[in-house]
Amino acid sequence: MPLEQEAKLPSYVESHRDHAPSDPRRTRPTRLAHALRVLAASTLALVAVQYLSAYSGVFLRTEPRAVRVPLHAEAYLDKCRLLDAKPGPPPEFGRRTHSDRFVPGTKATLIQNATIWTGRVGGLEVLHGDILLDGGIVKRVGHVGSAEVEGYTALARVDAQGKWVSPGIVDLHSHLGVYNSPQLQGAFDVNSRKGPVLAWLRALDGLNTHDDAYKLSIAGGVTTALVLPGSANAIGGQGAVIKLRPPTDRSPTGMLLESPYETNVSVYDPHAYFRYRQMKYVHACGENPDRVYSGTRMDTAWAFRQAYDKARQIKQAQDDFCAKATRGEWAGLGAFPEDLQWEALVDVLRGRVKVQTHCYETVDLDDLVRITNEFKFPIAAFHHAHETYLVPDTLKSAYGHPPAIALFATNARYKRESYRGSEFAPRILAANGLQVVMKSDHPVLDSRHLVYEAQQAHFFGLPHNLALAAVTTTPATVIGQDHRIGFVKEGYDADLVLWDSHPLALGATPQQVWIDGVAQMDTPHLLSKPAAFQKLPTTPNFDKEAEAAVEFDGLPPLEPKPSKARTVVFTNVSSVYLREGGAVAEVYSAQDGPGTVVVREGKLHCIGAPLSACASAVGDEDDAEYVDLEGGAISPGLVTTGSPLGLEEIHSEASTIDGYVLDPLTQVVPEIVGGSGAVIRAADGLQFGTRDALLAYRSGVTAAITAPVSRGFLSGLSVAFSTVAHHKLEDGALLQEVAALQVSIQPQGTPSVSTQIATLRNLLLGETKGDMKRVVDDIKQGDIPLAVHIQSADAIASIIALKYEVEERLEKSIKVTLIGAAEAHLLATELGEANVGVIVSPTRPFPHHWEKRRFLPGPPLSERNALAELRAHNVTVAVGVNEAWMARNARFDIAWAALEANGSISKAEALALASTNVETLLGVKTESVDADLVATRGGDLLDFSKVVAIISSRRGVVDVL
């Protein structure tokens, strides 16, 4: 029978006792009276026994035995009924007339003339028309006639002018609000270290509504995020799905989308439908919980099994209790078995929690899959998951259904478990029928640029419909919210993004973002982009590379193979850019058709049109190799700086890195090293052939300038080297052994910033000894630059003042370059007047720390980005990166920066940002004739083209990739 019919409460049965007290003052009865009473009692007892015997026979045959029903029986039965409640929206949800998150007073909005990517039909449906937003939901998609809006007294109209509209971006893995920006100890609530299993913790309880990153992420189109606890624990706690717009009540609870903790039954009745909870069920693959709790993978796996065994015992006790309670068998049953600490894990076993799993390597993926089958619960998604593309069949054997895979596009090799990460993982997983999600792990990656992860995944071969779905419809589905977000569909939440170009085009920027129908930007700064940017970008063919990634178990060979031909001829060349006088210039453009470039023994021989002498300069005797660029280009090789590239293989593994220099400001440097006069050279610790260096080379980054790694004030002397060389003694490996002296000015408590600047003043104007004296003398003579890693505008002002002070004392100029310089734009005029160069690193800054909080965000939040602002004040600028894995993306960094400059930076100037300008600012002298060149197929180096060859005059070869 249905539970409601079975769960009938039996009547209470009162027990009766003879309460007449004995009276010790009574007199002894007479013998006759006593005899009569005994006879009467015996007679009555006989009658009673006969009656009860007859009655009990009838009772046992017709009615259950009467039992004492607990006082809270109805509440217990209610809990039993809830155990069978299935998660998901109520049946009538799709017929709602307004959103539960609607902000009263919000005007209806009509977006007209839009190109609409709806997310429907597997991400292939594109409509051209209008979208009506009202009541916090999408009211109409298609052609909205005047009759449909004539009843609106207040209607905001937006002419999309044919541009793209998509669902709001959904970030499946974020720490917004719990890992705060700027990072301050008073609001650092991402990890608890109270034990490996902390399933009872809730991210909501640490969610800071004042995080500076909310508005930044919204400006990138992010409307919804799953905020998770950190990954210090095996099971870190419960996540929270939030909308990013500021809540009207200014509370964390007000940000929740479908709060599972809601207690007002008029808002949420769990009997009618049950809301999913999100669990950060973190398997850190040994490295994270092992580092925190000094355990092993075996310990972590046991922690999982022990926790789920506890949850299974509670679940079984509940099921047994309810089975008896619904039959009315209350005798000895006691209270409903529950434990607030373990209720979330019990709900996991009941299928009412979306389990999000942080897991990298094959061994750990296999562990988790086995655990899901042992305890019978599904996983919503594996996160990070760098080796999932190698074991798709293992994933498919998980309990219930295959999990989705949430990935970075190119972020890998930062620890051992990410070493085999591949840029081809998204396409390989999708080809195996698995759901792919691109995520930020904010603030590891700034979620403002989450769509960039989808763009890169598409560039490397993920189909366009799946790439855009990977940040919209798929994550919405994974968190169980695809009934209201992730699609542009009537009745869905009015969370939309109007883009200035195709969302998968590099640098795509929101012109407006709506959350719950509320426009999020008052006065967005819009960019003017060519019409071609409205089209889906074409991408290269990486089929062979993707196959090799699997064939070689995640470590395909990366070393290039030089062409065996003495002469290499590049045909169908659209443009050629070369170094000229410390800059980059376009020396050939195919006005009359694609051109030809001839290279002999690694040196540029000639450039010409199809019918020029150059095109006919190659005879049969040359035995030349021909490379068709299909409208591509030849450009200078790029130069990267700012990261430890060349000094590390796996960042977190001490045995694979050069290490950290001793800082004389805070540590005693042994005299055997040189004491306070020691200066460390990066050239002495270089490692060649690292995977990050070779990947950078294959992406057109042929040189790097790297400084010794320091955690304090003094770094040392940087070195310029080839990213493809085998060792430092090889010809062309060291481009310049000594470049700039690099120091760092940063707030760290002790020593103070003022102490650090005083130290720099003493180095430049006081007495020094040993190698330091020789280096400082070179700086004073203007032979090498002083490069200062710095962020704060206040500290930068002190450096400018110090430069003037030193130059006045020396009566000559010195070369000073700032690296990082998040707040440099505030002193653009002063930097230009002081002739101080700036290497903006990274190109898309983020306020990780207090000293970066006044950065210039760029469009749509500001008219200019930092590069454009500094250039406008005659500051020589270049670009850099912070981490070694980022070096490969230098081409996209400069292309994006140029797009944000809204036409003020040409292609040649953009190429200089990551080549000649870097060398100039760091004191590297490269002869134009010796510089590497990069050949790209299907576009120039700033497009979604493929690097197919590197022309190296230094080594006298052409590497065909």
Short mmCIF file of N, CA and C in Angstrom, two decimals, residues 373-490:
data_model
loop_
_atom_site.label_atom_id
_atom_site.label_comp_id
_atom_site.label_asym_id
_atom_site.label_seq_id
_atom_site.Cartn_x
_atom_site.Cartn_y
_atom_site.Cartn_z
N ASN A 373 30.82 2.17 -6.76
CA ASN A 373 30.13 0.90 -6.94
C ASN A 373 29.99 0.14 -5.64
N GLU A 374 30.93 0.30 -4.72
CA GLU A 374 30.84 -0.35 -3.42
C GLU A 374 29.69 0.23 -2.60
N PHE A 375 29.54 1.56 -2.65
CA PHE A 375 28.53 2.21 -1.81
C PHE A 375 27.32 2.68 -2.61
N LYS A 376 27.35 2.47 -3.91
CA LYS A 376 26.20 2.70 -4.78
C LYS A 376 25.71 4.15 -4.76
N PHE A 377 26.56 5.02 -5.23
CA PHE A 377 26.17 6.42 -5.43
C PHE A 377 26.86 6.94 -6.69
N PRO A 378 26.21 7.84 -7.42
CA PRO A 378 26.81 8.37 -8.64
C PRO A 378 27.68 9.60 -8.36
N ILE A 379 28.61 9.86 -9.26
CA ILE A 379 29.42 11.08 -9.23
C ILE A 379 28.92 12.01 -10.32
N ALA A 380 28.68 13.26 -9.95
CA ALA A 380 28.23 14.23 -10.95
C ALA A 380 29.36 14.59 -11.90
N ALA A 381 30.57 14.85 -11.34
CA ALA A 381 31.69 15.25 -12.21
C ALA A 381 33.01 14.99 -11.51
N PHE A 382 33.99 14.59 -12.30
CA PHE A 382 35.38 14.60 -11.87
C PHE A 382 35.96 15.96 -12.26
N HIS A 383 36.62 16.63 -11.31
CA HIS A 383 37.19 17.96 -11.56
C HIS A 383 38.71 17.88 -11.66
N HIS A 384 39.28 18.77 -12.43
CA HIS A 384 40.71 18.79 -12.76
C HIS A 384 41.01 17.62 -13.68
N ALA A 385 40.99 16.41 -13.14
CA ALA A 385 40.83 15.19 -13.95
C ALA A 385 41.78 15.12 -15.14
N HIS A 386 43.05 15.41 -14.91
CA HIS A 386 44.00 15.55 -16.01
C HIS A 386 44.26 14.26 -16.78
N GLU A 387 43.96 13.10 -16.18
CA GLU A 387 44.22 11.85 -16.90
C GLU A 387 42.94 11.15 -17.34
N THR A 388 41.81 11.79 -17.22
CA THR A 388 40.55 11.14 -17.59
C THR A 388 40.53 10.75 -19.06
N TYR A 389 41.17 11.55 -19.91
CA TYR A 389 41.13 11.27 -21.35
C TYR A 389 41.86 9.97 -21.69
N LEU A 390 42.68 9.47 -20.76
CA LEU A 390 43.41 8.23 -20.97
C LEU A 390 42.60 7.00 -20.56
N VAL A 391 41.55 7.19 -19.76
CA VAL A 391 40.79 6.04 -19.24
C VAL A 391 39.28 6.25 -19.35
N PRO A 392 38.76 6.54 -20.53
CA PRO A 392 37.31 6.79 -20.65
C PRO A 392 36.47 5.59 -20.24
N ASP A 393 36.94 4.38 -20.47
CA ASP A 393 36.15 3.20 -20.11
C ASP A 393 36.04 3.05 -18.60
N THR A 394 37.07 3.44 -17.88
CA THR A 394 37.00 3.42 -16.42
C THR A 394 35.91 4.35 -15.94
N LEU A 395 35.83 5.53 -16.53
CA LEU A 395 34.81 6.50 -16.13
C LEU A 395 33.41 5.95 -16.40
N LYS A 396 33.27 5.24 -17.50
CA LYS A 396 31.95 4.73 -17.86
C LYS A 396 31.49 3.60 -16.95
N SER A 397 32.41 3.05 -16.16
CA SER A 397 32.03 1.98 -15.25
C SER A 397 31.64 2.49 -13.87
N ALA A 398 31.59 3.83 -13.70
CA ALA A 398 31.16 4.40 -12.42
C ALA A 398 29.70 4.05 -12.17
N TYR A 399 29.32 4.04 -10.91
CA TYR A 399 27.95 3.66 -10.54
C TYR A 399 26.93 4.68 -11.10
N GLY A 400 25.84 4.17 -11.60
CA GLY A 400 24.72 5.02 -12.03
C GLY A 400 24.87 5.55 -13.44
N HIS A 401 25.88 6.37 -13.67
CA HIS A 401 26.10 6.97 -14.98
C HIS A 401 27.53 7.49 -15.04
N PRO A 402 28.08 7.67 -16.23
CA PRO A 402 29.43 8.23 -16.32
C PRO A 402 29.44 9.67 -15.82
N PRO A 403 30.41 10.04 -15.04
CA PRO A 403 30.48 11.44 -14.59
C PRO A 403 30.89 12.37 -15.71
N ALA A 404 30.52 13.63 -15.58
CA ALA A 404 31.07 14.66 -16.47
C ALA A 404 32.52 14.92 -16.05
N ILE A 405 33.26 15.58 -16.94
CA ILE A 405 34.67 15.88 -16.67
C ILE A 405 34.87 17.38 -16.76
N ALA A 406 35.32 18.00 -15.65
CA ALA A 406 35.52 19.45 -15.59
C ALA A 406 37.01 19.74 -15.66
N LEU A 407 37.43 20.47 -16.68
CA LEU A 407 38.84 20.60 -17.03
C LEU A 407 39.31 22.04 -17.13
N PHE A 408 40.63 22.21 -17.03
CA PHE A 408 41.30 23.40 -17.55
C PHE A 408 41.62 23.14 -19.02
N ALA A 409 41.82 24.21 -19.78
CA ALA A 409 42.18 24.05 -21.19
C ALA A 409 43.66 23.70 -21.34
N THR A 410 44.54 24.50 -20.74
CA THR A 410 45.98 24.28 -20.92
C THR A 410 46.76 24.32 -19.61
N ASN A 411 46.10 24.53 -18.49
CA ASN A 411 46.78 24.63 -17.20
C ASN A 411 47.15 23.23 -16.71
N ALA A 412 48.45 22.92 -16.69
CA ALA A 412 48.90 21.60 -16.29
C ALA A 412 50.36 21.67 -15.83
N ARG A 413 50.85 20.52 -15.32
CA ARG A 413 52.26 20.37 -14.92
C ARG A 413 52.63 21.21 -13.71
N TYR A 414 51.65 21.70 -12.96
CA TYR A 414 51.95 22.45 -11.75
C TYR A 414 52.19 21.52 -10.57
N LYS A 415 51.79 20.26 -10.68
CA LYS A 415 52.16 19.23 -9.72
C LYS A 415 52.16 17.89 -10.44
N ARG A 416 52.70 16.88 -9.78
CA ARG A 416 52.93 15.62 -10.48
C ARG A 416 51.65 15.04 -11.05
N GLU A 417 50.56 15.12 -10.29
CA GLU A 417 49.32 14.51 -10.74
C GLU A 417 48.71 15.23 -11.95
N SER A 418 49.21 16.40 -12.27
CA SER A 418 48.73 17.10 -13.47
C SER A 418 49.73 17.03 -14.62
N TYR A 419 50.78 16.24 -14.45
CA TYR A 419 51.90 16.24 -15.41
C TYR A 419 51.49 15.75 -16.79
N ARG A 420 50.54 14.83 -16.84
CA ARG A 420 50.13 14.27 -18.13
C ARG A 420 48.90 15.00 -18.71
N GLY A 421 48.58 16.14 -18.15
CA GLY A 421 47.45 16.90 -18.69
C GLY A 421 47.66 17.25 -20.14
N SER A 422 46.58 17.26 -20.91
CA SER A 422 46.68 17.52 -22.35
C SER A 422 45.63 18.52 -22.80
N GLU A 423 46.05 19.39 -23.69
CA GLU A 423 45.12 20.34 -24.29
C GLU A 423 44.08 19.65 -25.16
N PHE A 424 44.32 18.37 -25.48
CA PHE A 424 43.39 17.62 -26.32
C PHE A 424 42.40 16.79 -25.50
N ALA A 425 42.50 16.86 -24.20
CA ALA A 425 41.61 16.08 -23.35
C ALA A 425 40.13 16.35 -23.63
N PRO A 426 39.70 17.62 -23.76
CA PRO A 426 38.26 17.85 -24.01
C PRO A 426 37.75 17.15 -25.26
N ARG A 427 38.48 17.25 -26.36
CA ARG A 427 38.00 16.63 -27.60
C ARG A 427 38.01 15.12 -27.51
N ILE A 428 39.02 14.54 -26.85
CA ILE A 428 39.11 13.09 -26.72
C ILE A 428 37.97 12.56 -25.87
N LEU A 429 37.69 13.23 -24.77
CA LEU A 429 36.59 12.80 -23.89
C LEU A 429 35.25 12.91 -24.60
N ALA A 430 35.05 14.02 -25.32
CA ALA A 430 33.79 14.20 -26.05
C ALA A 430 33.62 13.12 -27.11
N ALA A 431 34.72 12.77 -27.78
CA ALA A 431 34.66 11.72 -28.80
C ALA A 431 34.30 10.37 -28.19
N ASN A 432 34.53 10.22 -26.89
CA ASN A 432 34.18 9.00 -26.19
C ASN A 432 32.81 9.09 -25.52
N GLY A 433 32.05 10.11 -25.88
CA GLY A 433 30.68 10.22 -25.40
C GLY A 433 30.54 10.73 -23.98
N LEU A 434 31.57 11.37 -23.45
CA LEU A 434 31.51 11.88 -22.08
C LEU A 434 31.25 13.38 -22.08
N GLN A 435 30.52 13.86 -21.09
CA GLN A 435 30.22 15.28 -20.97
C GLN A 435 31.48 16.05 -20.56
N VAL A 436 31.73 17.16 -21.22
CA VAL A 436 32.91 17.98 -20.95
C VAL A 436 32.48 19.33 -20.43
N VAL A 437 33.11 19.76 -19.34
CA VAL A 437 32.88 21.08 -18.75
C VAL A 437 34.22 21.78 -18.64
N MET A 438 34.26 23.05 -18.97
CA MET A 438 35.44 23.87 -18.74
C MET A 438 35.15 24.72 -17.50
N LYS A 439 36.10 24.73 -16.56
CA LYS A 439 35.87 25.42 -15.29
C LYS A 439 37.07 26.31 -14.96
N SER A 440 36.88 27.13 -13.92
CA SER A 440 37.92 28.11 -13.59
C SER A 440 38.73 27.73 -12.36
N ASP A 441 38.09 27.06 -11.38
CA ASP A 441 38.72 26.87 -10.06
C ASP A 441 39.07 28.24 -9.48
N HIS A 442 38.24 29.23 -9.77
CA HIS A 442 38.48 30.61 -9.34
C HIS A 442 38.90 30.67 -7.87
N PRO A 443 39.95 31.40 -7.52
CA PRO A 443 40.72 32.33 -8.35
C PRO A 443 41.99 31.75 -8.96
N VAL A 444 42.09 30.40 -9.01
CA VAL A 444 43.23 29.80 -9.71
C VAL A 444 43.29 30.36 -11.12
N LEU A 445 42.17 30.31 -11.81
CA LEU A 445 41.96 31.09 -13.03
C LEU A 445 40.84 32.08 -12.74
N ASP A 446 40.98 33.28 -13.23
CA ASP A 446 39.96 34.30 -13.04
C ASP A 446 38.71 33.89 -13.81
N SER A 447 37.61 33.64 -13.11
CA SER A 447 36.40 33.16 -13.80
C SER A 447 35.82 34.19 -14.75
N ARG A 448 36.28 35.43 -14.66
CA ARG A 448 35.86 36.42 -15.66
C ARG A 448 36.19 35.94 -17.06
N HIS A 449 37.24 35.15 -17.19
CA HIS A 449 37.70 34.69 -18.50
C HIS A 449 37.43 33.21 -18.72
N LEU A 450 36.36 32.70 -18.10
CA LEU A 450 36.03 31.30 -18.26
C LEU A 450 35.72 30.95 -19.71
N VAL A 451 35.11 31.87 -20.43
CA VAL A 451 34.80 31.57 -21.83
C VAL A 451 36.08 31.37 -22.65
N TYR A 452 37.20 31.94 -22.19
CA TYR A 452 38.49 31.73 -22.85
C TYR A 452 38.90 30.26 -22.78
N GLU A 453 38.53 29.58 -21.68
CA GLU A 453 38.81 28.15 -21.58
C GLU A 453 38.04 27.39 -22.66
N ALA A 454 36.81 27.79 -22.91
CA ALA A 454 36.02 27.16 -23.97
C ALA A 454 36.61 27.47 -25.34
N GLN A 455 37.09 28.70 -25.53
CA GLN A 455 37.72 29.07 -26.80
C GLN A 455 38.95 28.22 -27.08
N GLN A 456 39.79 28.01 -26.05
CA GLN A 456 40.98 27.19 -26.25
C GLN A 456 40.62 25.73 -26.51
N ALA A 457 39.61 25.23 -25.79
CA ALA A 457 39.18 23.85 -26.03
C ALA A 457 38.71 23.68 -27.47
N HIS A 458 37.99 24.67 -27.98
CA HIS A 458 37.55 24.64 -29.38
C HIS A 458 38.74 24.73 -30.32
N PHE A 459 39.71 25.58 -30.01
CA PHE A 459 40.92 25.72 -30.83
C PHE A 459 41.63 24.38 -31.00
N PHE A 460 41.66 23.59 -29.95
CA PHE A 460 42.37 22.32 -30.00
C PHE A 460 41.48 21.15 -30.42
N GLY A 461 40.24 21.45 -30.84
CA GLY A 461 39.46 20.41 -31.50
C GLY A 461 38.14 20.03 -30.90
N LEU A 462 37.73 20.61 -29.77
CA LEU A 462 36.40 20.32 -29.23
C LEU A 462 35.36 20.98 -30.14
N PRO A 463 34.38 20.23 -30.65
CA PRO A 463 33.37 20.82 -31.54
C PRO A 463 32.74 22.07 -30.93
N HIS A 464 32.42 23.02 -31.79
CA HIS A 464 31.97 24.34 -31.31
C HIS A 464 30.73 24.26 -30.43
N ASN A 465 29.78 23.38 -30.79
CA ASN A 465 28.56 23.29 -29.99
C ASN A 465 28.86 22.76 -28.58
N LEU A 466 29.80 21.84 -28.48
CA LEU A 466 30.15 21.29 -27.18
C LEU A 466 31.04 22.26 -26.40
N ALA A 467 31.84 23.04 -27.11
CA ALA A 467 32.71 24.00 -26.44
C ALA A 467 31.90 25.07 -25.72
N LEU A 468 30.91 25.63 -26.40
CA LEU A 468 30.08 26.65 -25.76
C LEU A 468 29.17 26.02 -24.71
N ALA A 469 28.71 24.81 -24.98
CA ALA A 469 27.90 24.10 -23.98
C ALA A 469 28.71 23.81 -22.73
N ALA A 470 30.04 23.68 -22.87
CA ALA A 470 30.90 23.32 -21.75
C ALA A 470 30.94 24.39 -20.66
N VAL A 471 30.46 25.59 -20.96
CA VAL A 471 30.41 26.65 -19.95
C VAL A 471 28.99 27.18 -19.75
N THR A 472 28.02 26.47 -20.31
CA THR A 472 26.62 26.91 -20.17
C THR A 472 25.71 25.72 -19.86
N THR A 473 25.25 25.03 -20.89
CA THR A 473 24.24 24.00 -20.71
C THR A 473 24.76 22.78 -19.95
N THR A 474 26.00 22.36 -20.23
CA THR A 474 26.50 21.15 -19.58
C THR A 474 26.71 21.35 -18.08
N PRO A 475 27.38 22.41 -17.64
CA PRO A 475 27.48 22.58 -16.18
C PRO A 475 26.12 22.78 -15.52
N ALA A 476 25.19 23.44 -16.20
CA ALA A 476 23.85 23.60 -15.64
C ALA A 476 23.19 22.23 -15.42
N THR A 477 23.42 21.34 -16.37
CA THR A 477 22.87 19.99 -16.26
C THR A 477 23.56 19.22 -15.14
N VAL A 478 24.85 19.36 -15.03
CA VAL A 478 25.62 18.62 -14.04
C VAL A 478 25.19 18.98 -12.61
N ILE A 479 24.86 20.25 -12.37
CA ILE A 479 24.44 20.65 -11.02
C ILE A 479 22.93 20.49 -10.81
N GLY A 480 22.24 19.92 -11.80
CA GLY A 480 20.82 19.66 -11.63
C GLY A 480 19.95 20.89 -11.75
N GLN A 481 20.42 21.90 -12.50
CA GLN A 481 19.66 23.14 -12.64
C GLN A 481 19.29 23.43 -14.10
N ASP A 482 19.33 22.40 -14.94
CA ASP A 482 19.03 22.61 -16.35
C ASP A 482 17.55 22.80 -16.62
N HIS A 483 16.73 22.83 -15.57
CA HIS A 483 15.32 23.17 -15.75
C HIS A 483 15.10 24.68 -15.71
N ARG A 484 16.20 25.45 -15.39
CA ARG A 484 15.99 26.89 -15.28
C ARG A 484 17.16 27.73 -15.78
N ILE A 485 18.37 27.19 -15.88
CA ILE A 485 19.51 27.94 -16.40
C ILE A 485 20.24 27.11 -17.44
N GLY A 486 21.13 27.77 -18.18
CA GLY A 486 21.94 27.06 -19.17
C GLY A 486 21.38 27.08 -20.57
N PHE A 487 20.16 27.58 -20.74
CA PHE A 487 19.52 27.63 -22.06
C PHE A 487 18.85 29.00 -22.23
N VAL A 488 18.71 29.40 -23.47
CA VAL A 488 17.83 30.53 -23.79
C VAL A 488 16.51 29.90 -24.23
N LYS A 489 15.57 29.88 -23.30
CA LYS A 489 14.35 29.13 -23.53
C LYS A 489 13.23 29.77 -22.72
N GLU A 490 12.06 29.79 -23.28
CA GLU A 490 10.91 30.40 -22.60
C GLU A 490 10.65 29.70 -21.27
#
